[in-house]
JSON list of C-alpha atoms and ligand atoms in Angstrom, two decimals:
[
{"chain": "A", "resi": 1, "resn": "MET", "atom": "CA", "xyz": [10.26, -9.03, 13.14]},
{"chain": "A", "resi": 2, "resn": "TYR", "atom": "CA", "xyz": [9.96, -12.17, 11.01]},
{"chain": "A", "resi": 3, "resn": "HIS", "atom": "CA", "xyz": [14.00, -13.95, 10.85]},
{"chain": "A", "resi": 4, "resn": "GLY", "atom": "CA", "xyz": [14.01, -17.05, 8.92]},
{"chain": "A", "resi": 5, "resn": "SER", "atom": "CA", "xyz": [17.51, -18.99, 8.92]},
{"chain": "A", "resi": 6, "resn": "HIS", "atom": "CA", "xyz": [17.34, -18.82, 4.95]},
{"chain": "A", "resi": 7, "resn": "PRO", "atom": "CA", "xyz": [16.89, -16.00, 3.35]},
{"chain": "A", "resi": 8, "resn": "GLY", "atom": "CA", "xyz": [14.00, -14.83, 1.53]},
{"chain": "A", "resi": 9, "resn": "TRP", "atom": "CA", "xyz": [10.17, -14.32, 2.93]},
{"chain": "A", "resi": 10, "resn": "ILE", "atom": "CA", "xyz": [7.16, -11.71, 2.20]},
{"chain": "A", "resi": 11, "resn": "GLU", "atom": "CA", "xyz": [6.24, -9.08, 4.54]},
{"chain": "A", "resi": 12, "resn": "VAL", "atom": "CA", "xyz": [3.10, -7.52, 4.33]},
{"chain": "A", "resi": 13, "resn": "VAL", "atom": "CA", "xyz": [1.93, -3.88, 5.44]},
{"chain": "A", "resi": 14, "resn": "CYS", "atom": "CA", "xyz": [-1.79, -3.30, 5.46]},
{"chain": "A", "resi": 15, "resn": "GLY", "atom": "CA", "xyz": [-4.44, -0.88, 6.54]},
{"chain": "A", "resi": 16, "resn": "VAL", "atom": "CA", "xyz": [-6.59, 1.96, 6.12]},
{"chain": "A", "resi": 17, "resn": "MET", "atom": "CA", "xyz": [-5.49, 5.45, 4.41]},
{"chain": "A", "resi": 18, "resn": "PHE", "atom": "CA", "xyz": [-3.61, 7.27, 7.20]},
{"chain": "A", "resi": 19, "resn": "SER", "atom": "CA", "xyz": [-3.12, 4.23, 9.42]},
{"chain": "A", "resi": 20, "resn": "GLY", "atom": "CA", "xyz": [1.15, 4.71, 9.01]},
{"chain": "A", "resi": 21, "resn": "LYS", "atom": "CA", "xyz": [1.81, 1.90, 6.42]},
{"chain": "A", "resi": 22, "resn": "SER", "atom": "CA", "xyz": [4.10, 4.43, 4.52]},
{"chain": "A", "resi": 23, "resn": "GLU", "atom": "CA", "xyz": [5.83, 5.25, 8.07]},
{"chain": "A", "resi": 24, "resn": "GLU", "atom": "CA", "xyz": [6.42, 1.65, 9.06]},
{"chain": "A", "resi": 25, "resn": "LEU", "atom": "CA", "xyz": [7.44, 0.63, 5.45]},
{"chain": "A", "resi": 26, "resn": "ILE", "atom": "CA", "xyz": [10.06, 3.24, 5.63]},
{"chain": "A", "resi": 27, "resn": "ARG", "atom": "CA", "xyz": [10.89, 2.36, 9.29]},
{"chain": "A", "resi": 28, "resn": "ARG", "atom": "CA", "xyz": [11.94, -1.44, 8.01]},
{"chain": "A", "resi": 29, "resn": "VAL", "atom": "CA", "xyz": [13.70, 0.10, 5.08]},
{"chain": "A", "resi": 30, "resn": "ARG", "atom": "CA", "xyz": [16.05, 2.38, 7.27]},
{"chain": "A", "resi": 31, "resn": "ARG", "atom": "CA", "xyz": [16.51, -0.14, 9.46]},
{"chain": "A", "resi": 32, "resn": "ALA", "atom": "CA", "xyz": [17.85, -2.09, 6.56]},
{"chain": "A", "resi": 33, "resn": "ILE", "atom": "CA", "xyz": [19.98, 0.63, 5.45]},
{"chain": "A", "resi": 34, "resn": "ILE", "atom": "CA", "xyz": [21.36, 0.80, 8.73]},
{"chain": "A", "resi": 35, "resn": "ALA", "atom": "CA", "xyz": [22.44, -2.95, 8.48]},
{"chain": "A", "resi": 36, "resn": "ARG", "atom": "CA", "xyz": [24.23, -2.17, 5.09]},
{"chain": "A", "resi": 37, "resn": "ARG", "atom": "CA", "xyz": [21.34, -3.94, 3.36]},
{"chain": "A", "resi": 38, "resn": "GLN", "atom": "CA", "xyz": [21.19, -3.50, -0.36]},
{"chain": "A", "resi": 39, "resn": "VAL", "atom": "CA", "xyz": [17.69, -2.08, -0.82]},
{"chain": "A", "resi": 40, "resn": "GLN", "atom": "CA", "xyz": [15.47, -0.93, -3.45]},
{"chain": "A", "resi": 41, "resn": "VAL", "atom": "CA", "xyz": [11.73, 0.60, -3.02]},
{"chain": "A", "resi": 42, "resn": "PHE", "atom": "CA", "xyz": [9.20, 0.92, -5.33]},
{"chain": "A", "resi": 43, "resn": "LYS", "atom": "CA", "xyz": [5.73, 2.60, -5.50]},
{"chain": "A", "resi": 44, "resn": "SER", "atom": "CA", "xyz": [2.89, 2.48, -7.92]},
{"chain": "A", "resi": 45, "resn": "HIS", "atom": "CA", "xyz": [2.82, 5.50, -10.47]},
{"chain": "A", "resi": 46, "resn": "LEU", "atom": "CA", "xyz": [-0.91, 5.69, -9.66]},
{"chain": "A", "resi": 47, "resn": "ASP", "atom": "CA", "xyz": [-0.45, 7.33, -6.55]},
{"chain": "A", "resi": 48, "resn": "ALA", "atom": "CA", "xyz": [2.59, 9.49, -7.45]},
{"chain": "A", "resi": 49, "resn": "ARG", "atom": "CA", "xyz": [0.20, 11.65, -9.21]},
{"chain": "A", "resi": 50, "resn": "TYR", "atom": "CA", "xyz": [-1.31, 12.80, -6.35]},
{"chain": "A", "resi": 51, "resn": "ALA", "atom": "CA", "xyz": [0.94, 11.80, -3.18]},
{"chain": "A", "resi": 52, "resn": "GLY", "atom": "CA", "xyz": [4.52, 12.81, -4.95]},
{"chain": "A", "resi": 53, "resn": "LEU", "atom": "CA", "xyz": [7.56, 10.26, -4.20]},
{"chain": "A", "resi": 54, "resn": "TYR", "atom": "CA", "xyz": [9.27, 9.97, -1.21]},
{"chain": "A", "resi": 55, "resn": "SER", "atom": "CA", "xyz": [12.83, 9.15, -0.84]},
{"chain": "A", "resi": 56, "resn": "ILE", "atom": "CA", "xyz": [14.22, 7.76, 2.38]},
{"chain": "A", "resi": 57, "resn": "SER", "atom": "CA", "xyz": [17.63, 9.16, 3.92]},
{"chain": "A", "resi": 58, "resn": "SER", "atom": "CA", "xyz": [19.37, 7.37, 6.67]},
{"chain": "A", "resi": 59, "resn": "HIS", "atom": "CA", "xyz": [22.04, 8.86, 8.89]},
{"chain": "A", "resi": 60, "resn": "ASP", "atom": "CA", "xyz": [25.10, 7.76, 6.94]},
{"chain": "A", "resi": 61, "resn": "GLY", "atom": "CA", "xyz": [23.79, 10.00, 4.57]},
{"chain": "A", "resi": 62, "resn": "ARG", "atom": "CA", "xyz": [22.57, 7.98, 1.89]},
{"chain": "A", "resi": 63, "resn": "GLU", "atom": "CA", "xyz": [19.34, 8.41, 0.03]},
{"chain": "A", "resi": 64, "resn": "ILE", "atom": "CA", "xyz": [17.17, 5.71, -1.18]},
{"chain": "A", "resi": 65, "resn": "GLU", "atom": "CA", "xyz": [14.15, 7.03, -3.81]},
{"chain": "A", "resi": 66, "resn": "ALA", "atom": "CA", "xyz": [10.89, 5.27, -4.29]},
{"chain": "A", "resi": 67, "resn": "ALA", "atom": "CA", "xyz": [11.22, 4.59, -7.69]},
{"chain": "A", "resi": 68, "resn": "PRO", "atom": "CA", "xyz": [7.57, 4.60, -9.53]},
{"chain": "A", "resi": 69, "resn": "VAL", "atom": "CA", "xyz": [6.29, 1.84, -11.36]},
{"chain": "A", "resi": 70, "resn": "ASP", "atom": "CA", "xyz": [3.21, 1.25, -13.44]},
{"chain": "A", "resi": 71, "resn": "THR", "atom": "CA", "xyz": [3.27, -2.49, -13.49]},
{"chain": "A", "resi": 72, "resn": "SER", "atom": "CA", "xyz": [4.52, -5.47, -11.50]},
{"chain": "A", "resi": 73, "resn": "ALA", "atom": "CA", "xyz": [6.50, -6.82, -14.51]},
{"chain": "A", "resi": 74, "resn": "GLU", "atom": "CA", "xyz": [8.35, -3.66, -14.19]},
{"chain": "A", "resi": 75, "resn": "ILE", "atom": "CA", "xyz": [9.49, -4.23, -10.62]},
{"chain": "A", "resi": 76, "resn": "MET", "atom": "CA", "xyz": [10.82, -7.75, -11.65]},
{"chain": "A", "resi": 77, "resn": "ARG", "atom": "CA", "xyz": [13.24, -5.69, -14.80]},
{"chain": "A", "resi": 78, "resn": "LEU", "atom": "CA", "xyz": [14.35, -3.27, -12.31]},
{"chain": "A", "resi": 79, "resn": "VAL", "atom": "CA", "xyz": [15.37, -5.29, -9.21]},
{"chain": "A", "resi": 80, "resn": "ARG", "atom": "CA", "xyz": [19.09, -5.70, -9.21]},
{"chain": "A", "resi": 81, "resn": "PRO", "atom": "CA", "xyz": [21.30, -9.25, -8.48]},
{"chain": "A", "resi": 82, "resn": "GLU", "atom": "CA", "xyz": [22.36, -7.43, -5.51]},
{"chain": "A", "resi": 83, "resn": "THR", "atom": "CA", "xyz": [19.19, -6.49, -3.82]},
{"chain": "A", "resi": 84, "resn": "GLN", "atom": "CA", "xyz": [18.72, -7.99, -0.78]},
{"chain": "A", "resi": 85, "resn": "LEU", "atom": "CA", "xyz": [15.26, -6.08, 0.25]},
{"chain": "A", "resi": 86, "resn": "VAL", "atom": "CA", "xyz": [12.50, -5.22, -2.10]},
{"chain": "A", "resi": 87, "resn": "ALA", "atom": "CA", "xyz": [9.77, -2.78, -0.63]},
{"chain": "A", "resi": 88, "resn": "ILE", "atom": "CA", "xyz": [6.81, -1.96, -2.33]},
{"chain": "A", "resi": 89, "resn": "ASP", "atom": "CA", "xyz": [4.26, 1.08, -1.19]},
{"chain": "A", "resi": 90, "resn": "GLU", "atom": "CA", "xyz": [0.60, 1.15, -2.77]},
{"chain": "A", "resi": 91, "resn": "ALA", "atom": "CA", "xyz": [0.54, -2.26, -3.65]},
{"chain": "A", "resi": 92, "resn": "GLN", "atom": "CA", "xyz": [-3.12, -2.83, -4.03]},
{"chain": "A", "resi": 93, "resn": "PHE", "atom": "CA", "xyz": [-2.80, -0.11, -7.45]},
{"chain": "A", "resi": 94, "resn": "LEU", "atom": "CA", "xyz": [-0.94, -2.73, -8.84]},
{"chain": "A", "resi": 95, "resn": "ASP", "atom": "CA", "xyz": [-2.18, -5.81, -10.99]},
{"chain": "A", "resi": 96, "resn": "THR", "atom": "CA", "xyz": [-2.00, -9.34, -9.74]},
{"chain": "A", "resi": 97, "resn": "GLY", "atom": "CA", "xyz": [1.18, -9.96, -11.20]},
{"chain": "A", "resi": 98, "resn": "ILE", "atom": "CA", "xyz": [2.24, -8.88, -8.13]},
{"chain": "A", "resi": 99, "resn": "VAL", "atom": "CA", "xyz": [1.68, -12.37, -6.15]},
{"chain": "A", "resi": 100, "resn": "SER", "atom": "CA", "xyz": [4.16, -14.23, -8.47]},
{"chain": "A", "resi": 101, "resn": "VAL", "atom": "CA", "xyz": [6.82, -11.12, -8.24]},
{"chain": "A", "resi": 102, "resn": "ALA", "atom": "CA", "xyz": [7.04, -11.12, -4.30]},
{"chain": "A", "resi": 103, "resn": "THR", "atom": "CA", "xyz": [6.95, -14.95, -4.58]},
{"chain": "A", "resi": 104, "resn": "GLU", "atom": "CA", "xyz": [10.09, -14.91, -6.89]},
{"chain": "A", "resi": 105, "resn": "LEU", "atom": "CA", "xyz": [11.56, -12.75, -5.37]},
{"chain": "A", "resi": 106, "resn": "ALA", "atom": "CA", "xyz": [11.22, -14.41, -1.82]},
{"chain": "A", "resi": 107, "resn": "SER", "atom": "CA", "xyz": [12.56, -17.89, -3.38]},
{"chain": "A", "resi": 108, "resn": "ARG", "atom": "CA", "xyz": [15.16, -16.03, -4.41]},
{"chain": "A", "resi": 109, "resn": "GLY", "atom": "CA", "xyz": [16.26, -14.94, -0.89]},
{"chain": "A", "resi": 110, "resn": "VAL", "atom": "CA", "xyz": [15.51, -11.39, -1.25]},
{"chain": "A", "resi": 111, "resn": "ARG", "atom": "CA", "xyz": [13.20, -9.49, 1.91]},
{"chain": "A", "resi": 112, "resn": "VAL", "atom": "CA", "xyz": [9.78, -8.44, 0.23]},
{"chain": "A", "resi": 113, "resn": "VAL", "atom": "CA", "xyz": [7.71, -5.27, 1.83]},
{"chain": "A", "resi": 114, "resn": "VAL", "atom": "CA", "xyz": [5.08, -4.94, 0.72]},
{"chain": "A", "resi": 115, "resn": "ALA", "atom": "CA", "xyz": [2.54, -1.89, 1.71]},
{"chain": "A", "resi": 116, "resn": "GLY", "atom": "CA", "xyz": [-1.13, -1.34, 0.72]},
{"chain": "A", "resi": 117, "resn": "THR", "atom": "CA", "xyz": [-4.46, -0.45, 1.71]},
{"chain": "A", "resi": 118, "resn": "ASP", "atom": "CA", "xyz": [-6.29, -3.73, 1.75]},
{"chain": "A", "resi": 119, "resn": "THR", "atom": "CA", "xyz": [-10.03, -2.80, 1.38]},
{"chain": "A", "resi": 120, "resn": "ASP", "atom": "CA", "xyz": [-11.12, 0.38, -1.27]},
{"chain": "A", "resi": 121, "resn": "PHE", "atom": "CA", "xyz": [-13.27, 2.85, -0.44]},
{"chain": "A", "resi": 122, "resn": "ARG", "atom": "CA", "xyz": [-16.68, 0.34, -0.06]},
{"chain": "A", "resi": 123, "resn": "GLY", "atom": "CA", "xyz": [-14.87, -1.91, 2.45]},
{"chain": "A", "resi": 124, "resn": "GLU", "atom": "CA", "xyz": [-14.09, -4.61, 0.38]},
{"chain": "A", "resi": 125, "resn": "PRO", "atom": "CA", "xyz": [-11.09, -6.53, -0.89]},
{"chain": "A", "resi": 126, "resn": "PHE", "atom": "CA", "xyz": [-8.61, -4.23, -2.51]},
{"chain": "A", "resi": 127, "resn": "GLY", "atom": "CA", "xyz": [-6.57, -5.66, -5.60]},
{"chain": "A", "resi": 128, "resn": "ALA", "atom": "CA", "xyz": [-4.01, -8.25, -4.66]},
{"chain": "A", "resi": 129, "resn": "MET", "atom": "CA", "xyz": [-3.73, -7.47, -1.26]},
{"chain": "A", "resi": 130, "resn": "GLY", "atom": "CA", "xyz": [-5.72, -10.29, 0.30]},
{"chain": "A", "resi": 131, "resn": "HIS", "atom": "CA", "xyz": [-3.73, -12.54, -2.06]},
{"chain": "A", "resi": 132, "resn": "LEU", "atom": "CA", "xyz": [-0.55, -10.97, -0.35]},
{"chain": "A", "resi": 133, "resn": "MET", "atom": "CA", "xyz": [-1.81, -11.66, 2.88]},
{"chain": "A", "resi": 134, "resn": "ALA", "atom": "CA", "xyz": [-2.38, -15.02, 2.55]},
{"chain": "A", "resi": 135, "resn": "ILE", "atom": "CA", "xyz": [0.73, -15.89, 1.17]},
{"chain": "A", "resi": 136, "resn": "ALA", "atom": "CA", "xyz": [3.15, -13.48, 3.33]},
{"chain": "A", "resi": 137, "resn": "GLU", "atom": "CA", "xyz": [5.71, -15.03, 6.38]},
{"chain": "A", "resi": 138, "resn": "THR", "atom": "CA", "xyz": [3.68, -11.92, 8.33]},
{"chain": "A", "resi": 139, "resn": "VAL", "atom": "CA", "xyz": [0.82, -9.51, 7.95]},
{"chain": "A", "resi": 140, "resn": "ASP", "atom": "CA", "xyz": [0.95, -6.23, 10.14]},
{"chain": "A", "resi": 141, "resn": "LYS", "atom": "CA", "xyz": [-2.64, -4.77, 9.98]},
{"chain": "A", "resi": 142, "resn": "LEU", "atom": "CA", "xyz": [-2.70, -1.08, 10.93]},
{"chain": "A", "resi": 143, "resn": "GLN", "atom": "CA", "xyz": [-5.18, 1.15, 11.88]},
{"chain": "A", "resi": 144, "resn": "ALA", "atom": "CA", "xyz": [-5.93, 4.62, 11.78]},
{"chain": "A", "resi": 145, "resn": "ILE", "atom": "CA", "xyz": [-8.21, 7.32, 13.98]},
{"chain": "A", "resi": 146, "resn": "CYS", "atom": "CA", "xyz": [-11.78, 7.37, 12.97]},
{"chain": "A", "resi": 147, "resn": "VAL", "atom": "CA", "xyz": [-12.73, 11.47, 12.14]},
{"chain": "A", "resi": 148, "resn": "VAL", "atom": "CA", "xyz": [-16.00, 11.18, 13.04]},
{"chain": "A", "resi": 149, "resn": "CYS", "atom": "CA", "xyz": [-15.99, 9.71, 16.89]},
{"chain": "A", "resi": 150, "resn": "GLY", "atom": "CA", "xyz": [-12.24, 8.65, 17.79]},
{"chain": "A", "resi": 151, "resn": "ASP", "atom": "CA", "xyz": [-12.53, 4.81, 17.52]},
{"chain": "A", "resi": 152, "resn": "LEU", "atom": "CA", "xyz": [-9.91, 2.93, 15.59]},
{"chain": "A", "resi": 153, "resn": "ALA", "atom": "CA", "xyz": [-10.77, 3.36, 12.06]},
{"chain": "A", "resi": 154, "resn": "CYS", "atom": "CA", "xyz": [-10.60, 0.20, 9.01]},
{"chain": "A", "resi": 155, "resn": "ARG", "atom": "CA", "xyz": [-12.00, 1.77, 6.53]},
{"chain": "A", "resi": 156, "resn": "ASN", "atom": "CA", "xyz": [-11.62, 4.58, 4.08]},
{"chain": "A", "resi": 157, "resn": "GLN", "atom": "CA", "xyz": [-14.18, 6.86, 3.52]},
{"chain": "A", "resi": 158, "resn": "ARG", "atom": "CA", "xyz": [-14.67, 8.13, 0.43]},
{"chain": "A", "resi": 159, "resn": "LEU", "atom": "CA", "xyz": [-16.12, 11.91, -0.20]},
{"chain": "A", "resi": 160, "resn": "ILE", "atom": "CA", "xyz": [-17.25, 13.58, -3.44]},
{"chain": "A", "resi": 161, "resn": "ASP", "atom": "CA", "xyz": [-17.98, 16.91, -2.82]},
{"chain": "A", "resi": 162, "resn": "GLY", "atom": "CA", "xyz": [-18.39, 16.58, 0.58]},
{"chain": "A", "resi": 163, "resn": "GLN", "atom": "CA", "xyz": [-20.70, 13.27, 0.11]},
{"chain": "A", "resi": 164, "resn": "PRO", "atom": "CA", "xyz": [-20.35, 9.50, 0.47]},
{"chain": "A", "resi": 165, "resn": "ALA", "atom": "CA", "xyz": [-19.32, 8.02, -2.44]},
{"chain": "A", "resi": 166, "resn": "PRO", "atom": "CA", "xyz": [-22.09, 5.79, -3.84]},
{"chain": "A", "resi": 167, "resn": "TYR", "atom": "CA", "xyz": [-20.93, 1.76, -3.94]},
{"chain": "A", "resi": 168, "resn": "ASN", "atom": "CA", "xyz": [-21.22, 2.37, -8.01]},
{"chain": "A", "resi": 169, "resn": "SER", "atom": "CA", "xyz": [-18.67, 5.02, -8.01]},
{"chain": "A", "resi": 170, "resn": "PRO", "atom": "CA", "xyz": [-15.42, 3.22, -9.50]},
{"chain": "A", "resi": 171, "resn": "THR", "atom": "CA", "xyz": [-12.57, 1.58, -7.33]},
{"chain": "A", "resi": 172, "resn": "ILE", "atom": "CA", "xyz": [-9.89, 3.68, -8.95]},
{"chain": "A", "resi": 173, "resn": "MET", "atom": "CA", "xyz": [-10.72, 7.29, -9.64]},
{"chain": "A", "resi": 174, "resn": "VAL", "atom": "CA", "xyz": [-8.51, 9.38, -11.71]},
{"chain": "A", "resi": 175, "resn": "GLY", "atom": "CA", "xyz": [-8.52, 12.85, -11.77]},
{"chain": "A", "resi": 176, "resn": "GLY", "atom": "CA", "xyz": [-8.34, 13.46, -7.64]},
{"chain": "A", "resi": 177, "resn": "GLN", "atom": "CA", "xyz": [-11.46, 15.07, -7.32]},
{"chain": "A", "resi": 178, "resn": "GLU", "atom": "CA", "xyz": [-12.41, 13.00, -4.41]},
{"chain": "A", "resi": 179, "resn": "ALA", "atom": "CA", "xyz": [-11.40, 12.98, -0.83]},
{"chain": "A", "resi": 180, "resn": "TYR", "atom": "CA", "xyz": [-11.21, 10.42, 2.15]},
{"chain": "A", "resi": 181, "resn": "GLU", "atom": "CA", "xyz": [-11.20, 9.97, 5.67]},
{"chain": "A", "resi": 182, "resn": "ALA", "atom": "CA", "xyz": [-9.95, 7.36, 7.97]},
{"chain": "A", "resi": 183, "resn": "ARG", "atom": "CA", "xyz": [-13.55, 5.65, 9.60]},
{"chain": "A", "resi": 184, "resn": "CYS", "atom": "CA", "xyz": [-14.41, 2.94, 11.65]},
{"chain": "A", "resi": 185, "resn": "ARG", "atom": "CA", "xyz": [-16.70, 0.47, 10.76]},
{"chain": "A", "resi": 186, "resn": "HIS", "atom": "CA", "xyz": [-19.82, 2.26, 12.06]},
{"chain": "A", "resi": 187, "resn": "CYS", "atom": "CA", "xyz": [-19.10, 5.48, 10.93]},
{"chain": "A", "resi": 188, "resn": "HIS", "atom": "CA", "xyz": [-18.38, 4.06, 7.09]},
{"chain": "A", "resi": 189, "resn": "GLN", "atom": "CA", "xyz": [-21.41, 5.01, 4.88]},
{"chain": "A", "resi": 190, "resn": "VAL", "atom": "CA", "xyz": [-21.29, 3.66, 1.24]},
{"chain": "A", "resi": 191, "resn": "PRO", "atom": "CA", "xyz": [-25.06, 4.86, -0.36]},
{"chain": "A", "resi": 192, "resn": "ALA", "atom": "CA", "xyz": [-26.34, 1.87, -2.26]},
{"chain": "A", "resi": 193, "resn": "ARG", "atom": "CA", "xyz": [-25.86, 2.22, -6.18]},
{"chain": "A", "resi": 194, "resn": "ASP", "atom": "CA", "xyz": [-27.20, 5.05, -7.17]},
{"chain": "A", "resi": 195, "resn": "GLU", "atom": "CA", "xyz": [-29.04, 4.13, -10.37]},
{"chain": "A", "resi": 196, "resn": "SER", "atom": "CA", "xyz": [-29.53, 7.59, -11.51]},
{"chain": "A", "resi": 197, "resn": "GLN", "atom": "CA", "xyz": [-25.88, 8.15, -12.21]},
{"chain": "A", "resi": 198, "resn": "THR", "atom": "CA", "xyz": [-25.55, 4.37, -13.94]},
{"chain": "A", "resi": 199, "resn": "ALA", "atom": "CA", "xyz": [-28.55, 5.83, -16.53]},
{"chain": "A", "resi": 200, "resn": "LEU", "atom": "CA", "xyz": [-26.96, 9.00, -17.32]},
{"chain": "A", "resi": 201, "resn": "LEU", "atom": "CA", "xyz": [-23.92, 6.45, -18.43]},
{"chain": "B", "resi": 1, "resn": "ADP", "atom": "P1", "xyz": [-0.50, 5.24, 5.05]},
{"chain": "B", "resi": 1, "resn": "ADP", "atom": "O1", "xyz": [0.65, 4.97, 4.44]},
{"chain": "B", "resi": 1, "resn": "ADP", "atom": "O2", "xyz": [-0.94, 4.10, 5.85]},
{"chain": "B", "resi": 1, "resn": "ADP", "atom": "O3", "xyz": [-1.67, 6.36, 4.26]},
{"chain": "B", "resi": 1, "resn": "ADP", "atom": "P2", "xyz": [1.14, 7.39, 6.56]},
{"chain": "B", "resi": 1, "resn": "ADP", "atom": "O4", "xyz": [2.09, 6.58, 6.71]},
{"chain": "B", "resi": 1, "resn": "ADP", "atom": "O5", "xyz": [1.36, 7.90, 4.91]},
{"chain": "B", "resi": 1, "resn": "ADP", "atom": "O6", "xyz": [0.04, 6.29, 6.54]},
{"chain": "B", "resi": 1, "resn": "ADP", "atom": "O7", "xyz": [0.76, 8.71, 7.62]},
{"chain": "B", "resi": 1, "resn": "ADP", "atom": "C1", "xyz": [0.04, 8.17, 8.69]},
{"chain": "B", "resi": 1, "resn": "ADP", "atom": "C2", "xyz": [0.13, 9.65, 9.45]},
{"chain": "B", "resi": 1, "resn": "ADP", "atom": "O8", "xyz": [-1.04, 10.15, 9.13]},
{"chain": "B", "resi": 1, "resn": "ADP", "atom": "C3", "xyz": [-0.13, 9.39, 10.91]},
{"chain": "B", "resi": 1, "resn": "ADP", "atom": "O9", "xyz": [1.64, 9.22, 11.92]},
{"chain": "B", "resi": 1, "resn": "ADP", "atom": "C4", "xyz": [-0.96, 10.54, 11.53]},
{"chain": "B", "resi": 1, "resn": "ADP", "atom": "O10", "xyz": [0.80, 11.77, 11.24]},
{"chain": "B", "resi": 1, "resn": "ADP", "atom": "C5", "xyz": [-1.72, 11.16, 9.98]},
{"chain": "B", "resi": 1, "resn": "ADP", "atom": "N1", "xyz": [-2.92, 11.25, 10.43]},
{"chain": "B", "resi": 1, "resn": "ADP", "atom": "C6", "xyz": [-3.65, 11.95, 9.50]},
{"chain": "B", "resi": 1, "resn": "ADP", "atom": "N2", "xyz": [-5.00, 11.47, 9.52]},
{"chain": "B", "resi": 1, "resn": "ADP", "atom": "C7", "xyz": [-4.81, 10.76, 10.78]},
{"chain": "B", "resi": 1, "resn": "ADP", "atom": "C8", "xyz": [-6.22, 9.86, 11.05]},
{"chain": "B", "resi": 1, "resn": "ADP", "atom": "N3", "xyz": [-7.31, 9.94, 10.88]},
{"chain": "B", "resi": 1, "resn": "ADP", "atom": "N4", "xyz": [-5.67, 8.35, 11.80]},
{"chain": "B", "resi": 1, "resn": "ADP", "atom": "C9", "xyz": [-4.30, 8.41, 12.27]},
{"chain": "B", "resi": 1, "resn": "ADP", "atom": "N5", "xyz": [-3.47, 9.12, 11.95]},
{"chain": "B", "resi": 1, "resn": "ADP", "atom": "C10", "xyz": [-3.58, 9.93, 10.94]},
{"chain": "B", "resi": 2, "resn": "ZN", "atom": "ZN1", "xyz": [-16.23, 6.21, 13.93]}
]
């Protein structure tokens, strides 16, 4: 855990799906609540459709709801002057403005905890996560368990009708007909660009 003598820094919690990013974000938020810090939690609205929003309750009965947002600018508008910790989940879905929003909040003295999937289904950098990792004080990269071989998993396997999704499948799929598995580098499969599908479009 980072402890600067001046308040205000950025912590990134990244990794594949199922690696425990949300659990870790919630743990940090819960401990800040115990420390009587003023906390606000945001989550990309894009994810809310699939996963539902969550609320974080503490033992002293306070409850904090993750506010759904569509853009990084919305976070900036919603942060209250007294807020000491801003937590942002599913940050890979947000626009690149999240980099300046996190920077501005940190310079104002806010502790910013950003959680997100750092690689897309292809195994390539996802949204602004790489940039956020570069400018953060701390980066914790979590791993899941590969469902094929049991090693540590660092890749998101996208499956469409049970088959590995081709490289040219969109980065963000709307509708949620796809499924994901955590897999290691060696069990991760991304078939080459599917030219037949491109021709149909
Ligand atoms: P993330 O936010 O990174 O997607 P969550 O915090 O929502 O992760 O969920 C982590 C939990 O998912 C783990 O504690 C575990 O119970 C469960 N889980 C399901 N599948 C896996 C897997 N393949 N590897 C590790 N944990 C898994
Ligand atoms: Zn594996």
